[in-house]
GROMACS .gro file of C-alpha atoms in nm:
model
  147
    1MET     CA    1   0.000   0.000   0.000
    2VAL     CA    2   0.135   0.341  -0.094
    3THR     CA    3  -0.004   0.662   0.046
    4ALA     CA    4   0.086   1.014  -0.059
    5LYS     CA    5   0.144   1.252   0.230
    6LYS     CA    6   0.256   1.614   0.223
    7PHE     CA    7   0.512   1.744   0.476
    8GLY     CA    8   0.573   2.114   0.416
    9ASP     CA    9   0.663   2.148   0.050
   10ILE     CA   10   0.780   1.787   0.019
   11LYS     CA   11   0.544   1.520  -0.109
   12LEU     CA   12   0.644   1.170   0.000
   13ASN     CA   13   0.543   0.826  -0.111
   14ILE     CA   14   0.505   0.635   0.211
   15ILE     CA   15   0.540   0.262   0.202
   16PHE     CA   16   0.502   0.077   0.528
   17ASN     CA   17   0.875   0.087   0.612
   18LYS     CA   18   0.779   0.402   0.807
   19ARG     CA   19   1.091   0.603   0.728
   20GLU     CA   20   1.202   0.840   0.458
   21ILE     CA   21   1.531   1.025   0.411
   22ILE     CA   22   1.557   1.344   0.211
   23VAL     CA   23   1.856   1.541   0.080
   24ARG     CA   24   1.762   1.901   0.008
   25GLU     CA   25   1.928   2.021  -0.310
   26ASP     CA   26   1.911   2.384  -0.201
   27LYS     CA   27   2.110   2.314   0.117
   28CYS     CA   28   2.359   2.037   0.030
   29LEU     CA   29   2.706   2.176  -0.038
   30LYS     CA   30   2.851   1.829  -0.096
   31CYS     CA   31   3.105   1.858   0.189
   32LEU     CA   32   3.089   1.475   0.221
   33GLU     CA   33   3.094   1.474   0.604
   34CYS     CA   34   2.782   1.256   0.592
   35LEU     CA   35   2.954   1.006   0.365
   36ILE     CA   36   3.233   0.962   0.622
   37VAL     CA   37   3.000   0.887   0.915
   38CYS     CA   38   2.761   0.651   0.733
   39PRO     CA   39   2.803   0.301   0.885
   40THR     CA   40   2.651   0.116   0.588
   41GLY     CA   41   2.803   0.297   0.289
   42ALA     CA   42   2.461   0.420   0.179
   43ILE     CA   43   2.582   0.770   0.091
   44GLU     CA   44   2.765   0.841  -0.232
   45GLU     CA   45   2.894   1.154  -0.398
   46GLY     CA   46   2.649   1.258  -0.666
   47LYS     CA   47   2.694   1.508  -0.944
   48TYR     CA   48   2.550   1.805  -0.752
   49ILE     CA   49   2.456   1.668  -0.408
   50VAL     CA   50   2.512   1.352  -0.206
   51GLU     CA   51   2.292   1.060  -0.299
   52ILE     CA   52   2.152   0.808  -0.054
   53ASN     CA   53   2.095   0.446  -0.150
   54LYS     CA   54   1.771   0.373   0.037
   55ASN     CA   55   1.831  -0.001   0.007
   56LYS     CA   56   2.149   0.034   0.217
   57CYS     CA   57   2.030   0.311   0.451
   58VAL     CA   58   1.929   0.201   0.801
   59PHE     CA   59   1.807   0.547   0.905
   60CYS     CA   60   2.048   0.566   1.198
   61GLY     CA   61   2.056   0.945   1.178
   62ARG     CA   62   2.433   0.992   1.183
   63CYS     CA   63   2.429   1.181   0.852
   64GLU     CA   64   2.147   1.405   0.968
   65LYS     CA   65   2.331   1.492   1.291
   66THR     CA   66   2.661   1.552   1.109
   67CYS     CA   67   2.523   1.780   0.838
   68LYS     CA   68   2.610   2.140   0.931
   69PHE     CA   69   2.377   2.273   0.663
   70ASN     CA   70   2.060   2.081   0.765
   71ALA     CA   71   2.045   1.934   0.417
   72ILE     CA   72   1.951   1.583   0.532
   73SER     CA   73   1.621   1.505   0.700
   74ILE     CA   74   1.493   1.173   0.826
   75ILE     CA   75   1.122   1.150   0.874
   76LYS     CA   76   1.003   0.870   1.099
   77LEU     CA   77   0.641   0.772   1.076
   78ARG     CA   78   0.403   0.562   1.279
   79PHE     CA   79   0.093   0.394   1.135
   80GLU     CA   80  -0.157   0.335   1.413
   81ASN     CA   81  -0.534   0.345   1.432
   82PHE     CA   82  -0.549   0.406   1.057
   83LYS     CA   83  -0.349   0.729   1.089
   84ILE     CA   84   0.003   0.818   0.979
   85THR     CA   85   0.180   1.049   1.221
   86GLU     CA   86   0.535   1.179   1.230
   87VAL     CA   87   0.755   1.062   1.519
   88LYS     CA   88   1.033   1.300   1.623
   89LYS     CA   89   1.249   1.039   1.793
   90TYR     CA   90   1.216   0.674   1.883
   91GLU     CA   91   1.279   0.626   2.255
   92ASP     CA   92   1.274   0.250   2.309
   93ILE     CA   93   1.234  -0.088   2.143
   94TYR     CA   94   0.986  -0.356   2.251
   95ILE     CA   95   0.965  -0.724   2.168
   96ASN     CA   96   0.637  -0.912   2.183
   97TYR     CA   97   0.770  -1.259   2.263
   98ASN     CA   98   0.428  -1.413   2.198
   99ARG     CA   99   0.459  -1.301   1.835
  100CYS     CA  100   0.832  -1.379   1.787
  101VAL     CA  101   0.871  -1.699   1.584
  102GLY     CA  102   1.250  -1.714   1.617
  103CYS     CA  103   1.316  -1.678   1.244
  104LEU     CA  104   1.620  -1.452   1.310
  105VAL     CA  105   1.551  -1.225   1.013
  106CYS     CA  106   1.602  -0.927   1.245
  107LEU     CA  107   1.935  -1.063   1.369
  108LYS     CA  108   2.063  -1.104   1.014
  109ASN     CA  109   1.957  -0.751   0.919
  110CYS     CA  110   2.070  -0.554   1.226
  111PRO     CA  111   2.349  -0.318   1.112
  112PHE     CA  112   2.471  -0.268   1.469
  113ASN     CA  113   2.485  -0.635   1.579
  114ALA     CA  114   2.250  -0.548   1.864
  115ILE     CA  115   2.037  -0.863   1.838
  116THR     CA  116   2.124  -1.201   1.986
  117THR     CA  117   1.929  -1.517   2.059
  118LYS     CA  118   1.805  -1.632   2.397
  119ASN     CA  119   1.595  -1.947   2.446
  120ASP     CA  120   1.506  -1.969   2.075
  121LYS     CA  121   1.388  -1.608   2.077
  122ILE     CA  122   1.564  -1.281   2.008
  123ASP     CA  123   1.712  -1.045   2.263
  124ILE     CA  124   1.814  -0.683   2.211
  125ILE     CA  125   2.145  -0.552   2.347
  126LYS     CA  126   2.018  -0.203   2.426
  127ASP     CA  127   2.369  -0.056   2.461
  128LYS     CA  128   2.439  -0.146   2.097
  129CYS     CA  129   2.094  -0.066   1.959
  130ASN     CA  130   2.075   0.264   1.767
  131LEU     CA  131   1.694   0.252   1.738
  132CYS     CA  132   1.726   0.267   1.360
  133GLY     CA  133   1.417   0.048   1.312
  134LYS     CA  134   1.559  -0.195   1.058
  135CYS     CA  135   1.456  -0.491   1.277
  136GLU     CA  136   1.098  -0.363   1.300
  137GLU     CA  137   1.090  -0.315   0.926
  138VAL     CA  138   1.199  -0.671   0.840
  139CYS     CA  139   1.020  -0.866   1.117
  140PRO     CA  140   0.765  -1.088   0.938
  141SER     CA  141   0.562  -1.150   1.255
  142GLU     CA  142   0.557  -0.784   1.366
  143ALA     CA  143   0.705  -0.881   1.703
  144ILE     CA  144   0.937  -0.579   1.723
  145LYS     CA  145   0.808  -0.226   1.777
  146LEU     CA  146   0.988   0.101   1.824
  147ARG     CA  147   0.819   0.369   2.032
   0.00000   0.00000   0.00000
């Protein structure tokens, strides 16, 4: 399902991965500081601005925090009660162990190695977790939720 939503002057196509990253052409000076801090190599030097490979991006926010020109914006969204709302910052991660089937898809996709196994279920190492939401995005049983 794709829904169009307007945030300011930016129209986004929202798919249920609940995150979007935007590089503003009018603000990016291509200093490449964001490229240096990206843990997954998702940022590349483009012709006029930096380009972000959304297949590699884990929405950790390091590029957004590093950008001195506010050219990069990450929008986090929550779909609840048939409404899409913007979330300023995720605070915590929850696991519904009744839903977890132990498939380990989240473990294999965690860019920060913050997921381990415990009694055939997953466990989050909160000191390593960056609250990027990749695990929530890939969990087929919807056992992981960021709030």
